[in-house]
Amino acid sequence: MHSARSSTLQIVKKYRLATCQIEKVMSTIRDGMFCYLTDSKNFTAHNREISKEHWGNRFCKNRHIRKNLDEIYKELGQETSVFAIVRDPFDRLISGYVDKCIKESQFTKNSCYNCTGNFSCFVGNLHLSLQQRFANKQIKGSFYNDRHFAPQTYCDFRNHFHDYTIIKYAPGKEDSQTAAAIDELLEKAGVPSHEREVVGRELPSETRGRHCILLEELEKFSTSENYCYRMKNY
């Protein structure tokens, strides 16, 4: 789960730019961003918007997806700019739990290991499932959950950590810092100002939309009666 084999990377060939996706860390907005940068004219001509792309309706499909960094270096060269975005693990866990186990439970049967809102049940099953997956055991039906909650050690960091520019993401007031870091990286890669402006306009939509809309539910969840006790034990 955390090896190079399970990595998902995206590229923009003309800018020799690559990013490694980590679930629940701006992965959807980044997919839209890389699709736009790959073919901005066609993307715009079809009235697509970066912040409205989602996994069920991706304009670029898999044309800009690669599975490992060595493959990308062979294709684009060793001077490729590579970055990953990481997030506070606790914040990512709670955000993922609210998103996948509370919100999606309204539309998806058997979500989050059939724990139906029981956080202790969820954490126990997640821990067991990840242990089995890391031991290369065959597990049915848990990959969707596992990939959204597995530790942020994707991207073959063991072998390529020093190749990456690491951007830290924190929803809320620090969103502007994340956007500024992304813009600086795009500028260094040679992305023209008009494309960076489009990306810059869309990133706040992501932070005010998909992520910040969770704050109210996160507050309800984190202040619930048994929350502190549960977290003490995990």
Coordinates of C-alpha atoms in Angstrom, one line a residue:
M1 CA 0.0 0.0 0.0
H2 CA 2.8 2.4 0.8
S3 CA 5.2 1.1 -1.8
A4 CA 6.1 2.5 -5.2
R5 CA 3.8 -0.1 -6.8
S6 CA 0.8 1.7 -5.3
S7 CA 1.8 5.2 -6.2
T8 CA -0.3 7.4 -8.5
L9 CA 1.7 10.2 -10.2
Q10 CA 0.5 12.8 -12.6
I11 CA 2.6 14.7 -15.2
V12 CA 2.4 17.7 -17.4
K13 CA 4.8 16.8 -20.2
K14 CA 5.4 20.3 -21.7
Y15 CA 6.4 21.7 -18.3
R16 CA 8.3 18.6 -17.1
L17 CA 6.2 18.7 -14.0
A18 CA 5.0 15.8 -11.8
T19 CA 3.1 15.3 -8.6
C20 CA 2.4 12.3 -6.5
Q21 CA -1.2 11.9 -5.3
I22 CA -2.0 11.2 -1.6
E23 CA -5.6 10.7 -0.9
K24 CA -7.4 13.3 1.2
V25 CA -4.6 15.9 0.5
M26 CA -6.0 18.0 -2.4
S27 CA -5.9 15.0 -4.7
T28 CA -9.1 15.8 -6.6
I29 CA -8.3 19.5 -7.2
R30 CA -4.7 18.5 -8.3
D31 CA -6.1 16.0 -10.8
G32 CA -8.1 18.9 -12.3
M33 CA -5.2 21.2 -12.2
F34 CA -2.9 18.8 -14.0
C35 CA -5.5 18.1 -16.6
Y36 CA -5.9 21.8 -17.3
L37 CA -2.2 22.4 -17.6
T38 CA -1.9 19.4 -19.9
D39 CA -4.3 20.9 -22.5
S40 CA -5.6 24.2 -21.2
K41 CA -7.2 25.3 -24.6
N42 CA -9.2 22.1 -25.0
F43 CA -10.1 22.0 -21.3
T44 CA -11.4 25.6 -21.5
A45 CA -13.1 25.0 -24.8
H46 CA -15.2 22.3 -23.2
N47 CA -16.3 24.7 -20.4
R48 CA -14.5 22.6 -17.8
E49 CA -13.5 24.0 -14.4
I50 CA -10.6 22.7 -12.3
S51 CA -12.6 22.8 -9.0
K52 CA -15.5 21.0 -10.6
E53 CA -13.5 18.0 -11.9
H54 CA -14.2 14.8 -9.9
W55 CA -13.1 11.1 -10.2
G56 CA -16.3 10.0 -11.8
N57 CA -16.1 12.6 -14.6
R58 CA -12.5 13.3 -15.4
F59 CA -11.9 15.2 -18.6
C60 CA -8.3 13.8 -19.1
K61 CA -9.1 10.3 -17.9
N62 CA -5.7 8.6 -17.4
R63 CA -3.7 10.2 -20.1
H64 CA -1.5 12.1 -17.6
I65 CA -1.2 9.3 -15.0
R66 CA 2.0 7.4 -14.4
K67 CA 2.8 4.7 -11.8
N68 CA 6.3 5.4 -10.6
L69 CA 8.9 8.1 -10.7
D70 CA 11.5 6.1 -12.5
E71 CA 9.1 5.8 -15.4
I72 CA 8.6 9.6 -15.4
Y73 CA 12.3 10.3 -15.4
K74 CA 12.8 8.0 -18.4
E75 CA 10.0 9.9 -20.2
L76 CA 10.7 13.5 -19.2
G77 CA 14.3 13.5 -18.0
Q78 CA 16.0 13.8 -14.6
E79 CA 15.4 17.5 -14.4
T80 CA 11.6 17.0 -14.0
S81 CA 10.1 19.1 -11.1
V82 CA 8.4 16.7 -8.7
F83 CA 6.3 17.7 -5.7
A84 CA 3.9 16.2 -3.2
I85 CA 1.5 17.8 -0.8
V86 CA 1.2 16.4 2.7
R87 CA -1.2 17.1 5.6
D88 CA -1.2 16.8 9.4
P89 CA -2.0 13.1 9.9
F90 CA -4.6 13.7 12.6
D91 CA -6.4 16.3 10.5
R92 CA -6.4 14.0 7.5
L93 CA -7.8 11.1 9.5
I94 CA -10.7 13.1 10.9
S95 CA -11.4 14.9 7.6
G96 CA -11.4 11.5 5.9
Y97 CA -13.7 10.0 8.5
V98 CA -16.2 12.7 8.2
D99 CA -16.1 12.7 4.4
K100 CA -16.0 8.9 3.8
C101 CA -17.7 7.4 6.8
I102 CA -20.3 10.0 7.7
K103 CA -21.2 11.9 4.5
E104 CA -20.8 9.0 2.0
S105 CA -22.7 6.6 4.3
Q106 CA -25.9 8.4 3.2
F107 CA -25.2 7.1 -0.4
T108 CA -23.0 4.0 0.0
K109 CA -23.8 0.8 1.7
N110 CA -21.3 -1.0 3.9
S111 CA -19.0 2.1 4.1
C112 CA -16.0 2.2 6.4
Y113 CA -15.9 -1.5 7.3
N114 CA -19.6 -1.6 8.2
C115 CA -18.9 0.3 11.4
T116 CA -22.0 2.6 11.0
G117 CA -20.6 5.6 12.9
N118 CA -18.7 3.7 15.5
F119 CA -15.2 5.4 15.5
S120 CA -13.5 2.7 17.7
C121 CA -14.8 0.0 15.3
F122 CA -13.5 1.9 12.3
V123 CA -10.0 2.5 13.8
G124 CA -9.7 -1.1 14.8
N125 CA -10.7 -2.4 11.4
L126 CA -8.6 0.1 9.6
H127 CA -5.5 -0.9 11.6
L128 CA -6.1 -4.6 10.9
S129 CA -6.7 -4.1 7.2
L130 CA -3.6 -2.0 6.8
Q131 CA -1.5 -4.5 8.6
Q132 CA -2.7 -7.3 6.3
R133 CA -2.2 -5.2 3.2
F134 CA 1.3 -4.2 4.2
A135 CA 2.0 -7.9 4.7
N136 CA 0.9 -8.4 1.1
K137 CA -2.2 -10.5 2.0
Q138 CA -5.1 -10.5 -0.4
I139 CA -8.0 -8.6 1.0
K140 CA -11.4 -8.2 -0.6
G141 CA -13.5 -5.1 -0.4
S142 CA -11.4 -2.7 1.7
F143 CA -9.1 -1.0 -0.8
Y144 CA -11.3 2.1 -1.2
N145 CA -11.1 2.7 2.6
D146 CA -7.5 1.7 2.9
R147 CA -6.2 4.1 0.3
H148 CA -7.9 7.1 1.8
F149 CA -6.6 6.4 5.3
A150 CA -3.2 4.7 4.8
P151 CA -0.2 6.6 6.1
Q152 CA 1.2 9.3 3.8
T153 CA 4.2 7.2 2.8
Y154 CA 3.1 6.7 -0.8
C155 CA 5.3 8.1 -3.7
D156 CA 8.3 5.8 -3.1
F157 CA 9.6 8.3 -0.5
R158 CA 12.1 5.7 0.7
N159 CA 14.0 5.9 -2.6
H160 CA 13.1 9.4 -3.9
F161 CA 12.3 11.6 -0.9
H162 CA 15.1 14.1 -1.8
D163 CA 13.7 14.4 -5.3
Y164 CA 10.5 15.9 -4.0
T165 CA 9.5 19.4 -3.1
I166 CA 7.2 19.0 -0.2
I167 CA 4.3 21.4 0.3
K168 CA 2.4 21.3 3.6
Y169 CA -1.4 21.7 3.4
A170 CA -3.6 22.9 6.2
P171 CA -7.2 23.8 5.6
G172 CA -8.4 27.2 6.9
K173 CA -6.3 30.3 7.3
E174 CA -3.2 28.7 5.9
D175 CA -4.8 27.9 2.5
S176 CA -3.3 31.0 1.0
Q177 CA 0.2 29.8 2.0
T178 CA -0.5 26.5 0.2
A179 CA -1.7 28.3 -2.9
A180 CA 1.3 30.6 -2.9
A181 CA 3.7 27.6 -2.6
I182 CA 2.0 25.9 -5.6
D183 CA 2.1 29.1 -7.7
E184 CA 5.9 29.5 -6.9
L185 CA 6.5 25.9 -8.0
L186 CA 4.5 26.3 -11.2
E187 CA 6.4 29.5 -12.1
K188 CA 9.7 27.8 -11.7
A189 CA 8.5 25.0 -14.0
G190 CA 7.7 27.6 -16.7
V191 CA 3.9 27.7 -16.5
P192 CA 2.8 31.0 -18.0
S193 CA 1.2 33.6 -15.9
H194 CA -2.3 33.3 -17.5
E195 CA -2.5 29.6 -16.7
R196 CA -1.2 30.2 -13.2
E197 CA -3.9 32.8 -12.7
V198 CA -6.6 30.3 -13.6
V199 CA -5.1 27.8 -11.2
G200 CA -4.9 30.5 -8.5
R201 CA -8.6 31.4 -8.9
E202 CA -9.6 27.7 -8.7
L203 CA -7.6 26.8 -5.6
P204 CA -9.6 29.0 -3.3
S205 CA -12.7 27.4 -4.6
E206 CA -11.4 24.1 -3.5
T207 CA -10.5 25.3 0.0
R208 CA -13.7 27.2 0.6
G209 CA -15.7 24.5 -1.0
R210 CA -14.8 20.8 -0.5
H211 CA -12.6 21.2 2.5
C212 CA -13.9 24.1 4.5
I213 CA -17.5 22.9 4.2
L214 CA -16.4 20.0 6.5
L215 CA -15.4 22.3 9.4
E216 CA -18.9 22.5 10.9
E217 CA -19.2 18.7 10.9
L218 CA -15.7 18.3 12.1
E219 CA -16.4 20.5 15.1
K220 CA -19.5 18.5 15.9
F221 CA -17.6 15.3 15.7
S222 CA -14.5 16.4 17.6
T223 CA -16.6 17.8 20.5
S224 CA -18.8 14.8 20.9
E225 CA -19.1 13.2 24.3
N226 CA -16.8 10.2 23.8
Y227 CA -14.4 11.7 21.3
C228 CA -11.4 12.4 23.7
Y229 CA -11.7 9.0 25.3
R230 CA -11.7 7.3 22.0
M231 CA -8.7 9.2 20.7
K232 CA -6.7 8.5 23.9
N233 CA -6.9 4.8 23.1
Y234 CA -5.7 5.1 19.6

